[in-house]
mmCIF file of C-alpha atoms in Angstrom:
data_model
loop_
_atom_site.group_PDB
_atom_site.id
_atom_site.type_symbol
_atom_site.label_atom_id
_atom_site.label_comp_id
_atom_site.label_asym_id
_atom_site.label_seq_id
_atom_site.Cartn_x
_atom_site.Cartn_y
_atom_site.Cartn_z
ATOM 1 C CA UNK A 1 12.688 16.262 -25.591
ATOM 2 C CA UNK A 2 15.232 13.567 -24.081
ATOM 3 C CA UNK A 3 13.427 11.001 -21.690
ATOM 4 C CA UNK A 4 15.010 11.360 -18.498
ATOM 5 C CA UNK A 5 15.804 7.694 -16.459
ATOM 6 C CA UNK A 6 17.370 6.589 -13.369
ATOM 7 C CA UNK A 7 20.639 5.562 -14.561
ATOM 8 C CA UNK A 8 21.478 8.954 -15.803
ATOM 9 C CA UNK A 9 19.819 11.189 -13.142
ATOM 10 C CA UNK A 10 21.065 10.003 -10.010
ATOM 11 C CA UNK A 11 24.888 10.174 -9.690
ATOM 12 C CA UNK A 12 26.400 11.928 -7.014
ATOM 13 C CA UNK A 13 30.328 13.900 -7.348
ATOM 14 C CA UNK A 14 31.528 12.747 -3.855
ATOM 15 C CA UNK A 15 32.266 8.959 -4.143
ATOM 16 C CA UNK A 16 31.516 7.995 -0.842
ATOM 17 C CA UNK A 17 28.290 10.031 -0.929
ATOM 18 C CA UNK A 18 25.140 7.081 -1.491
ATOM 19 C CA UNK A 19 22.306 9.866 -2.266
ATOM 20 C CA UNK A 20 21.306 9.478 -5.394
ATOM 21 C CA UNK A 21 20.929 5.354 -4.677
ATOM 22 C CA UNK A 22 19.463 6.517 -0.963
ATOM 23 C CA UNK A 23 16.962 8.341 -3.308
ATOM 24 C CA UNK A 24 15.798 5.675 -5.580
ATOM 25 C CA UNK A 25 15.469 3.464 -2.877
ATOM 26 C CA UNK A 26 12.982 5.686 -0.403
ATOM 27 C CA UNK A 27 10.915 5.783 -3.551
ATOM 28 C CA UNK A 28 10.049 2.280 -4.205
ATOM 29 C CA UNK A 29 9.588 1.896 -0.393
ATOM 30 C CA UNK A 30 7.101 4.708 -0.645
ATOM 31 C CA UNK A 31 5.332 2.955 -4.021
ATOM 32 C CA UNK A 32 5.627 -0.963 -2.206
ATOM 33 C CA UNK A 33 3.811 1.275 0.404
ATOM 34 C CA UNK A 34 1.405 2.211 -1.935
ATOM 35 C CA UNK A 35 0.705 -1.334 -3.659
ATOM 36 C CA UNK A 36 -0.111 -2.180 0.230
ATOM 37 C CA UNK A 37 -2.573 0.757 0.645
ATOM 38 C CA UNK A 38 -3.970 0.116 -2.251
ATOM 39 C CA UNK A 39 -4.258 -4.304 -2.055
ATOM 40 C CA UNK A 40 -5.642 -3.501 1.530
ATOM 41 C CA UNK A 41 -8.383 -1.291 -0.100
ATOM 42 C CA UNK A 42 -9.581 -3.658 -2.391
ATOM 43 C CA UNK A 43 -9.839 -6.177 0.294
ATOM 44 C CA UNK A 44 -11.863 -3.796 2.807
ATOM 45 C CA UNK A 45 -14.291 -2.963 -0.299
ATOM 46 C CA UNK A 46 -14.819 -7.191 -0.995
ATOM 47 C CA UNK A 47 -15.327 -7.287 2.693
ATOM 48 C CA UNK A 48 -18.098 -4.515 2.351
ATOM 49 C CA UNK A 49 -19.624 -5.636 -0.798
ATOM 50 C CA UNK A 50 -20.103 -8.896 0.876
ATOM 51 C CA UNK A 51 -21.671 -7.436 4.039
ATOM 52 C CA UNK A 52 -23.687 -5.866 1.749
ATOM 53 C CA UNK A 53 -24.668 -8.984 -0.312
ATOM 54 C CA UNK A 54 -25.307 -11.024 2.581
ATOM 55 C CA UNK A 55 -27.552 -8.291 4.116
ATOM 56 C CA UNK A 56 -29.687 -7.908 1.222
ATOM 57 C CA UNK A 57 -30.067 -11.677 0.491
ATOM 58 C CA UNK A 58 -31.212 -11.832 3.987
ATOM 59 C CA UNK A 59 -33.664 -8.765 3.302
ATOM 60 C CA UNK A 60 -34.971 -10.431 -0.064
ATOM 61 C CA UNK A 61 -36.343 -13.267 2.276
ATOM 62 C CA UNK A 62 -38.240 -11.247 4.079
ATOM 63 C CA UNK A 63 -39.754 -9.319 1.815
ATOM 64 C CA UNK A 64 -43.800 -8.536 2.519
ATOM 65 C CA UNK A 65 -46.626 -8.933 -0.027
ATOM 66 C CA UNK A 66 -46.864 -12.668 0.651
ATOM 67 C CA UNK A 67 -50.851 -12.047 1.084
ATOM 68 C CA UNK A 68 -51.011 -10.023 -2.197
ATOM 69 C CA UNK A 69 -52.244 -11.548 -5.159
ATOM 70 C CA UNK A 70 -52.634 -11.544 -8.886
ATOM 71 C CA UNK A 71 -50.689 -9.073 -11.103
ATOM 72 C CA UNK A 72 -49.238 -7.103 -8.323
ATOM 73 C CA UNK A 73 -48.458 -10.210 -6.062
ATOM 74 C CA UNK A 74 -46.779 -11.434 -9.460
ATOM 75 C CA UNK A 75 -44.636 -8.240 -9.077
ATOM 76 C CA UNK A 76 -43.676 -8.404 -5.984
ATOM 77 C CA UNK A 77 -42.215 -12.101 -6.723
ATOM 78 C CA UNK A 78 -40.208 -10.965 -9.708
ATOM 79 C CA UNK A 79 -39.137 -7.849 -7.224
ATOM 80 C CA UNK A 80 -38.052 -10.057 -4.972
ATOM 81 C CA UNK A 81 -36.396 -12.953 -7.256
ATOM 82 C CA UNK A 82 -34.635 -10.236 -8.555
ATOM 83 C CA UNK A 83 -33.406 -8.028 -5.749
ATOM 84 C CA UNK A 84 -31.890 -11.487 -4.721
ATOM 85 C CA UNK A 85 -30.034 -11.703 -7.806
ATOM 86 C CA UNK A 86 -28.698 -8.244 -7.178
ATOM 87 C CA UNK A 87 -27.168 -9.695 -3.936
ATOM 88 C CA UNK A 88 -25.451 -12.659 -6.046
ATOM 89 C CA UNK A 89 -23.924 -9.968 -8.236
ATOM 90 C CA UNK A 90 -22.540 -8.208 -5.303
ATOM 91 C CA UNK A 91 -21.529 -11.847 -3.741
ATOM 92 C CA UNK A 92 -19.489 -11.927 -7.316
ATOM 93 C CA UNK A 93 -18.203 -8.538 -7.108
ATOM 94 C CA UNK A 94 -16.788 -9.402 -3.829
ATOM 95 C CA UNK A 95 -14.833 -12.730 -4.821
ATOM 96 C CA UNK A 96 -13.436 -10.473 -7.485
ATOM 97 C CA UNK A 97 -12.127 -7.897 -5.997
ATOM 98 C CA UNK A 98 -10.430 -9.864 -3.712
ATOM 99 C CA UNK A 99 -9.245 -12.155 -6.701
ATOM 100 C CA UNK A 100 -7.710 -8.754 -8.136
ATOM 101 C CA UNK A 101 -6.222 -8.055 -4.389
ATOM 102 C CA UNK A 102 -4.511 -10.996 -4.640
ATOM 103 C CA UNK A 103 -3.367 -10.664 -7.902
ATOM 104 C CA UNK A 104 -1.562 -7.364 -6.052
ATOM 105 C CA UNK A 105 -0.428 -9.352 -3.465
ATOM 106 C CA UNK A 106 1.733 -11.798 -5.547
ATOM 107 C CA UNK A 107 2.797 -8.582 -7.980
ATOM 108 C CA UNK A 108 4.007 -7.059 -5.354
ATOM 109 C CA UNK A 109 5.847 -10.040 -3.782
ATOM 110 C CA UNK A 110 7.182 -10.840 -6.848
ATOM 111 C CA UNK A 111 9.274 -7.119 -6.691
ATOM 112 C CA UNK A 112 10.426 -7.484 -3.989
ATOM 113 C CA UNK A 113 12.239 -10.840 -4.794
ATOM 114 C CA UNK A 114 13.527 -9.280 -7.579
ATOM 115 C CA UNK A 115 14.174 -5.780 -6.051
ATOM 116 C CA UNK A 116 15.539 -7.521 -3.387
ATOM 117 C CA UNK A 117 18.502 -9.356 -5.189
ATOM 118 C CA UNK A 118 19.673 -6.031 -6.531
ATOM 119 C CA UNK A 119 19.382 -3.986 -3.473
ATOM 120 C CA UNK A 120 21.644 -7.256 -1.780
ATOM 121 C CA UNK A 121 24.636 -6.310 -4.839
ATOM 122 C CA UNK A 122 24.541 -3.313 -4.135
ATOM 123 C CA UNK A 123 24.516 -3.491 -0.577
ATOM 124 C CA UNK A 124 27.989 -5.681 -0.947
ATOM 125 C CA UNK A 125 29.673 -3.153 -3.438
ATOM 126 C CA UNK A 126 28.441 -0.352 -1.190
ATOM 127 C CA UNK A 127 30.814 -1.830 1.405
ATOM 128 C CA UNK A 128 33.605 -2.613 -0.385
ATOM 129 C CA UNK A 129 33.527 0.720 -1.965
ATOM 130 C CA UNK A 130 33.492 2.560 1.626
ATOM 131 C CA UNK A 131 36.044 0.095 3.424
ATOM 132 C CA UNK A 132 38.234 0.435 0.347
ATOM 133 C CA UNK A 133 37.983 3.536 0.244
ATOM 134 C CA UNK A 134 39.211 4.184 3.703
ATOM 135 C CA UNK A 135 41.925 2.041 3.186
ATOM 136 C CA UNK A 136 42.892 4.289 0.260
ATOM 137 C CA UNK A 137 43.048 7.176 2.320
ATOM 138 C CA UNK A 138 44.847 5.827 4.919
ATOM 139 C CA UNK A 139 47.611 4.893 2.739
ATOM 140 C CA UNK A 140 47.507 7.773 1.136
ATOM 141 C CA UNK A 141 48.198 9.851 4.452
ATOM 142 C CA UNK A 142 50.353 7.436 5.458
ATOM 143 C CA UNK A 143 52.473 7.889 1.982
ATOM 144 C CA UNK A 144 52.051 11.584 2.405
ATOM 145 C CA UNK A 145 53.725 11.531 5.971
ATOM 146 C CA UNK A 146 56.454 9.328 4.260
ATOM 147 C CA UNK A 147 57.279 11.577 1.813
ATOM 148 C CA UNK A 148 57.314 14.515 3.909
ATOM 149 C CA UNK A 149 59.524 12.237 6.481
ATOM 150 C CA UNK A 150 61.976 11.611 3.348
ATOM 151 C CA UNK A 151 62.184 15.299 2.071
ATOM 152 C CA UNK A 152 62.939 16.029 5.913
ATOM 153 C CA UNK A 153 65.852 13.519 6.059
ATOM 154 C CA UNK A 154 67.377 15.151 2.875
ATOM 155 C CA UNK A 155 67.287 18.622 4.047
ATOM 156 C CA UNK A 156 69.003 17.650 7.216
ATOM 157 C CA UNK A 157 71.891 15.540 5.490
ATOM 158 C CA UNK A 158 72.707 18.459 3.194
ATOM 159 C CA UNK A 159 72.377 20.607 5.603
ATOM 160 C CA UNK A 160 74.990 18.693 7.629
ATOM 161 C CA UNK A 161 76.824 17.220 5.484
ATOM 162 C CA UNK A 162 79.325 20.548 6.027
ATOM 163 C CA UNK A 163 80.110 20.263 9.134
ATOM 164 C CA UNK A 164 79.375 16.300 10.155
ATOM 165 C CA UNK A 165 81.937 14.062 10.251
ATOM 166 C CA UNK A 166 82.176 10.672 9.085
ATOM 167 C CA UNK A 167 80.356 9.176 11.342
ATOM 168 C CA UNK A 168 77.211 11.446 11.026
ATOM 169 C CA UNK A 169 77.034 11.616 7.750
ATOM 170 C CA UNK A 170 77.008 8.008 7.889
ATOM 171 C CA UNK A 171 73.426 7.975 9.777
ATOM 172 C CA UNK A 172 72.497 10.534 8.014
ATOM 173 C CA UNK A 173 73.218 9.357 4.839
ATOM 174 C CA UNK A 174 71.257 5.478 6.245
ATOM 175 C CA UNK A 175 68.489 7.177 7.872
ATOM 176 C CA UNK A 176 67.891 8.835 4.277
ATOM 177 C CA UNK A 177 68.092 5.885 2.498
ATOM 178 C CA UNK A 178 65.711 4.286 4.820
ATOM 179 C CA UNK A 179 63.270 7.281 4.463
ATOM 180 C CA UNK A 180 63.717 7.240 0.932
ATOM 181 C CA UNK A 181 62.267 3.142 1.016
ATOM 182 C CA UNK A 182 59.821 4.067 3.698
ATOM 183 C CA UNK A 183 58.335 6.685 0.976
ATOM 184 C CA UNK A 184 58.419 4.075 -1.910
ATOM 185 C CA UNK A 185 56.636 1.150 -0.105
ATOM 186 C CA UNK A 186 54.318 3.954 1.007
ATOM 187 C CA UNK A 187 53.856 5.065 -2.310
ATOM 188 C CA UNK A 188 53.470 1.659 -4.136
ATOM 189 C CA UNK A 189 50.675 0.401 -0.924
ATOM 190 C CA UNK A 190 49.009 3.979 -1.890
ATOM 191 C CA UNK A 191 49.002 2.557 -5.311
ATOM 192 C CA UNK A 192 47.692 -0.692 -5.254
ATOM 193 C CA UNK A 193 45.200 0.840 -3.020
ATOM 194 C CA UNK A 194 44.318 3.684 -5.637
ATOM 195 C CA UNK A 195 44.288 0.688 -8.494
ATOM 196 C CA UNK A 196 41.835 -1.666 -6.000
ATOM 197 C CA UNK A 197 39.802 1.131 -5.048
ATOM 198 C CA UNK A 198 39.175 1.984 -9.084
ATOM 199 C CA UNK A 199 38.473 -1.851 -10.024
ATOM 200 C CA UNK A 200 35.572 -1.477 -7.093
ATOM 201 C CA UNK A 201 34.477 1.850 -8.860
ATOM 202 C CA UNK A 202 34.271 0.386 -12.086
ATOM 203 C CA UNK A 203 32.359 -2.529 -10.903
ATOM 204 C CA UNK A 204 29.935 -0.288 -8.555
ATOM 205 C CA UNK A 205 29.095 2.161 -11.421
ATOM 206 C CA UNK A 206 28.285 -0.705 -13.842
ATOM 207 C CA UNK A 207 25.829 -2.380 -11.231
ATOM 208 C CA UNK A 208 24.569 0.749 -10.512
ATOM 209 C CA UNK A 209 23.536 1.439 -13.747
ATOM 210 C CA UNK A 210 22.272 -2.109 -13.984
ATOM 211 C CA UNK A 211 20.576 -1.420 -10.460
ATOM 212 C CA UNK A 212 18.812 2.216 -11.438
ATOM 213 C CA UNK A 213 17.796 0.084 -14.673
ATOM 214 C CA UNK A 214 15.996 -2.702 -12.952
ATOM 215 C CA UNK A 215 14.722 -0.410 -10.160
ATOM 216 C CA UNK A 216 12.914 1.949 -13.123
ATOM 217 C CA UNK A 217 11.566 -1.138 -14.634
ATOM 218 C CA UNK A 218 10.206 -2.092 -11.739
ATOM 219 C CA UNK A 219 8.632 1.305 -11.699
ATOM 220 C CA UNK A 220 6.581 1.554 -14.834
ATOM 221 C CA UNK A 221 5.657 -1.867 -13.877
ATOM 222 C CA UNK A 222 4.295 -0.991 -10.558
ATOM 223 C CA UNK A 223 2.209 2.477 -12.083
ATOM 224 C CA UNK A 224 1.353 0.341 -14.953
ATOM 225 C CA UNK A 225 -0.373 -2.368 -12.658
ATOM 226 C CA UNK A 226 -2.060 0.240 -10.244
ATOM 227 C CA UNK A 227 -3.069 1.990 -13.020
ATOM 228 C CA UNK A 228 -4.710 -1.014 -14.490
ATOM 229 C CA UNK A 229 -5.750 -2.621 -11.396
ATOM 230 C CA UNK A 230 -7.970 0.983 -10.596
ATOM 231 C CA UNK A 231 -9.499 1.541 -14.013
ATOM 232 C CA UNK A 232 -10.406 -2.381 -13.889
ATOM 233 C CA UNK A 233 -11.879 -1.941 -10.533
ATOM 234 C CA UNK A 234 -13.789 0.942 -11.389
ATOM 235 C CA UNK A 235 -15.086 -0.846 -14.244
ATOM 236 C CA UNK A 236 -16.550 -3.668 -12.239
ATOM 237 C CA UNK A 237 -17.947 -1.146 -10.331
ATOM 238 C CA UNK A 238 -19.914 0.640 -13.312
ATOM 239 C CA UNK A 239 -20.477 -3.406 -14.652
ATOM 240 C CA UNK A 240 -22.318 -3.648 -11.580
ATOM 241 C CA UNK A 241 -24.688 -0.738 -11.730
ATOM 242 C CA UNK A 242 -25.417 -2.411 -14.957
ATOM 243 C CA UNK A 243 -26.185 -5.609 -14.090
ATOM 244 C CA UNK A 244 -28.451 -4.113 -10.975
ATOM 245 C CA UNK A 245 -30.036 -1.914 -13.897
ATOM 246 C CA UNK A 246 -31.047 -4.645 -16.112
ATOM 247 C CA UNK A 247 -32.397 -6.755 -12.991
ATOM 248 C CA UNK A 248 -34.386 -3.582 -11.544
ATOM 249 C CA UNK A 249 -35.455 -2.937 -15.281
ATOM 250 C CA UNK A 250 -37.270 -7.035 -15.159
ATOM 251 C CA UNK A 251 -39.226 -5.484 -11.857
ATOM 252 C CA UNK A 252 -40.366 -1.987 -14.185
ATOM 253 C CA UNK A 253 -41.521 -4.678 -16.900
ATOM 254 C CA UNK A 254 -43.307 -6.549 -14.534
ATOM 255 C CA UNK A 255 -44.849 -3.681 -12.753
ATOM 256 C CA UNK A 256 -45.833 -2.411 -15.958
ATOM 257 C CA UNK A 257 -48.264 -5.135 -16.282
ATOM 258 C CA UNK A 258 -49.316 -4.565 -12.805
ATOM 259 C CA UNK A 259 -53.480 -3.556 -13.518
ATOM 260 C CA UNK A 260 -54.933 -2.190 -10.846
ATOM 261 C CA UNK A 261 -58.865 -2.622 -11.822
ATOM 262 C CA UNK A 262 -57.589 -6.319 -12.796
ATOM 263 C CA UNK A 263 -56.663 -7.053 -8.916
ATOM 264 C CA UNK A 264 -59.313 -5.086 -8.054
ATOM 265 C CA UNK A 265 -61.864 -7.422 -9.612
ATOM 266 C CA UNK A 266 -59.690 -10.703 -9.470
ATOM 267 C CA UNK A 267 -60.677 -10.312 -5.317
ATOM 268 C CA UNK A 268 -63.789 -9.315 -5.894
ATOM 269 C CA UNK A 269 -64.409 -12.636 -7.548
ATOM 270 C CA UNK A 270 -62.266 -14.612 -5.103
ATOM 271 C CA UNK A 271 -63.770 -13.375 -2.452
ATOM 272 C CA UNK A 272 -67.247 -11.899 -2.856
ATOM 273 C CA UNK A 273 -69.741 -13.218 -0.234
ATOM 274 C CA UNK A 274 -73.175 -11.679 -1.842
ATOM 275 C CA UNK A 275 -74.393 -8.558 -3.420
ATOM 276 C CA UNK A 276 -77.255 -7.549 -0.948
ATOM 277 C CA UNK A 277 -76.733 -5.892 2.013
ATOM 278 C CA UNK A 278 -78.618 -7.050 5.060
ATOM 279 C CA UNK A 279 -82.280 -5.993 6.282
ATOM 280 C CA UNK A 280 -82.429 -3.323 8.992
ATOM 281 C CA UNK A 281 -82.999 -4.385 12.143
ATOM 282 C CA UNK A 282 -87.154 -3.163 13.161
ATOM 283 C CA UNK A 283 -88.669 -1.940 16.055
ATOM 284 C CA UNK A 284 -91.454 -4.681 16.960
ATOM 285 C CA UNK A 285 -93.739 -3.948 19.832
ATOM 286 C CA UNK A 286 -94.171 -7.228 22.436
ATOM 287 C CA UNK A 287 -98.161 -6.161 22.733
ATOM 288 C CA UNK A 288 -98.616 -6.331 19.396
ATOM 289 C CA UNK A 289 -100.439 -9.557 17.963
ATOM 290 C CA UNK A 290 -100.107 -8.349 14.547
ATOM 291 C CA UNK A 291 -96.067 -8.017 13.741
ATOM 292 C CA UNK A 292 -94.537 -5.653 11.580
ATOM 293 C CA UNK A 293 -94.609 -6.990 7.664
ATOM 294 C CA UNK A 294 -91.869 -8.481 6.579
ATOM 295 C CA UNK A 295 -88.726 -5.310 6.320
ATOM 296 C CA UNK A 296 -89.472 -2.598 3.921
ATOM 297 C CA UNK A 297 -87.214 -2.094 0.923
ATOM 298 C CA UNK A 298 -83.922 -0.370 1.469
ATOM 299 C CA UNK A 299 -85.420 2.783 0.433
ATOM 300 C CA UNK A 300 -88.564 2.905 2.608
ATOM 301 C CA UNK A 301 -88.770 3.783 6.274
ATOM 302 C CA UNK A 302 -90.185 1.756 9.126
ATOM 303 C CA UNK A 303 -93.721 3.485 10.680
ATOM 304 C CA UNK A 304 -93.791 5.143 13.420
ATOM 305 C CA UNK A 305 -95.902 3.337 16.518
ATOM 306 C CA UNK A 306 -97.341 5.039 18.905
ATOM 307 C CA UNK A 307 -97.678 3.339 22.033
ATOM 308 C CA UNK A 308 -100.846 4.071 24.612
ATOM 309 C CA UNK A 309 -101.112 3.610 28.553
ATOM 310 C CA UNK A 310 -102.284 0.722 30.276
ATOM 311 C CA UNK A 311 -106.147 0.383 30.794
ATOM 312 C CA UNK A 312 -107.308 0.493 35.051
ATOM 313 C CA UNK A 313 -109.038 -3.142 35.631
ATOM 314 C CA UNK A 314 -112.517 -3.261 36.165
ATOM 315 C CA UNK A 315 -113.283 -6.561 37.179
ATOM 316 C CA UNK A 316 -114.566 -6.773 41.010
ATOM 317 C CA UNK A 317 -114.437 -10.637 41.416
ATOM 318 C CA UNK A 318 -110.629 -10.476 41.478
ATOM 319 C CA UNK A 319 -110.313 -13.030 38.744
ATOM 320 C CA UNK A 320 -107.543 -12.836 36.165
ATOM 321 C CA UNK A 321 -109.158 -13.018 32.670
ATOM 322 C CA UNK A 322 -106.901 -13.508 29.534
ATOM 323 C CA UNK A 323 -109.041 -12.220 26.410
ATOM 324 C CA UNK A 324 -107.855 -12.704 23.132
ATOM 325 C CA UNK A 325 -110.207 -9.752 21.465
ATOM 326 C CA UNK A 326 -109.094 -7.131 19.996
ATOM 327 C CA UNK A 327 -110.262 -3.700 20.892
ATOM 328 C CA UNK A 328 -110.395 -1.999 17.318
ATOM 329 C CA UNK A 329 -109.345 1.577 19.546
ATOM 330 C CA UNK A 330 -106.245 0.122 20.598
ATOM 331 C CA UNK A 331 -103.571 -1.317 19.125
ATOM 332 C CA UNK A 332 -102.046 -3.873 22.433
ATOM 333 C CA UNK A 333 -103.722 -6.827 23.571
ATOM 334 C CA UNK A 334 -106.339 -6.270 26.500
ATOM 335 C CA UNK A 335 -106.194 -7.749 30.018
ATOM 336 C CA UNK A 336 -109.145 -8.228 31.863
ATOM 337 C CA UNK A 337 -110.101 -9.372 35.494
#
């Protein structure tokens, strides 16, 4: 199958009609639009990425599990070292992506320097071609007119020339002759018009093929680039799932080696304080002069003590007598007066 390209596909049959060009020209405005849309993506997506870096370094600083320690505090560093380093990837992926907008930025100005010189030639020829053009035609109608004004002048000599005298067919005969040079000054301006208007053609349809030739150069150029410029893009984007991967993949290691029973014990031997719990707390009665023995054994229980009333005083003097006997019935100390 033929390829098909812009010098051969976009003529037009009326000559003053600019269609086909018109045509050609709407489309690379719609792809510069594109290279725009797509530059000013790139640059909203570094702008994200580095929110996103910037966020997360912040978040890596203030990570918990300061307190922890041993193999799971050792894990929670290396989570933490390394969820940084995920935020200096996407610091990285930022700067590129706007290194890769830019990269846009100058292909695309570079186009439209070099667009813009052709569009400027044809712009010029476009011009010529239309006011020549007009020209032509007005010479042409005004040849037409001449000719018709010279066919008229004949008609009405011979028609007179019968019955005019000398006279008459004396103006008739100038005014003929001066149609007749009206109609071939007409027809030689027509000419040189006809021949001008040509040399213009010739010159418009070879830059117009040189035009259409730089203008679909410019084209595969343009889906080329965005073409590249996307599946690059994406690539850094699947690059830096990879790169997270591998740093996430340190934390797995490291939390592989995180032992529970290991932490366990490594505070128990940090931090142990004794391994006997403390004596219960006994009843001991105030009347008592013989205390309770020293606390039982965790697994014995504390006797029961029953306490007794008061004895009445019996002594008549009035006299307050401490005693220090012991009745053997009772089990307080005995007040007597």
């Amino acid at each position: 199958m033929r390829e098909l390209h812009f010098k051969d596909c976009f003529w037009n049959g009326d000559f003053t009609d600019t269609g086909g060009y018109d045509r050609i020209i709407q489309h690379l405005n719609n792809g510069k639009k594109t290279c725009k849309e797509i530059e000013d993506f790139m640059k909203a997506r570094a702008s994200i990425e580095e929110k996103y870096a910037k966020e997360l370094l912040g978040l890596s600083k203030k990570m918990c599990g300061c307190n922890e320690m041993n193999t799971l505090k050792r894990s929670l560093d290396v989570f933490k070292l390394q969820t940084e380093h995920v935020s200096l990837s996407h610091l990285q992926l930022a700067q590129t992506m706007r290194d890769e907008a830019k990269k846009l930025e100058d292909f695309r100005e570079r186009q439209k320097e070099t667009r813009k010189k052709a569009e400027q030639q044809m712009d010029v020829l476009h011009k010529q071609r239309a006011t020549q053009f007009k020209k032509t035609m007005e010479s042409k109608k005004t040849y037409e007119q001449k000719c018709r004004d010279k066919e008229e002048a004949e008609q009405n000599m011979n028609r007179n020339a019968s019955t005019s005298n000398a006279k008459q067919q004396e103006k008739l005969f100038a005014r003929t002759n001066q149609a007749k040079m009206n109609a071939e000054v007409a027809d030689r301006l027509y000419m040189q018009n006809v021949t001008a208007l040509e040399k213009i053609r010739e010159d418009w349809q070879k830059e117009h093929v040189k035009a259409c030739e730089v203008f679909e150069k410019q084209e595969v150029e343009r889906i080329n680039t965005l073409r590249n410029m996307v599946w690059t893009h994406l690539n850094q984007l699947s690059q830096q799932c990879v790169t997270s991967d591998e740093l996430y993949e340190e934390v797995r290691k490291s939390l592989e080696h995180c032992d529970i029973q290991e932490d366990i014990e490594h505070f128990v031997n940090l931090r142990r304080t004794g391994d006997k719990p403390p004596a219960p707390i006994l009843y001991e009665n105030f009347y008592s002069s013989q205390r309770v023995p020293v606390a039982p054994s965790a697994t014995q229980i504390a006797p029961s003590i029953t306490r007794r009333p008061l004895p009445n005083p019996t002594n008549t003097r009035g006299d307050l007598i401490n005693s220090t006997a012991l009745d053997p019935d009772r089990a307080y100390s005995v007040i007597q007066y």
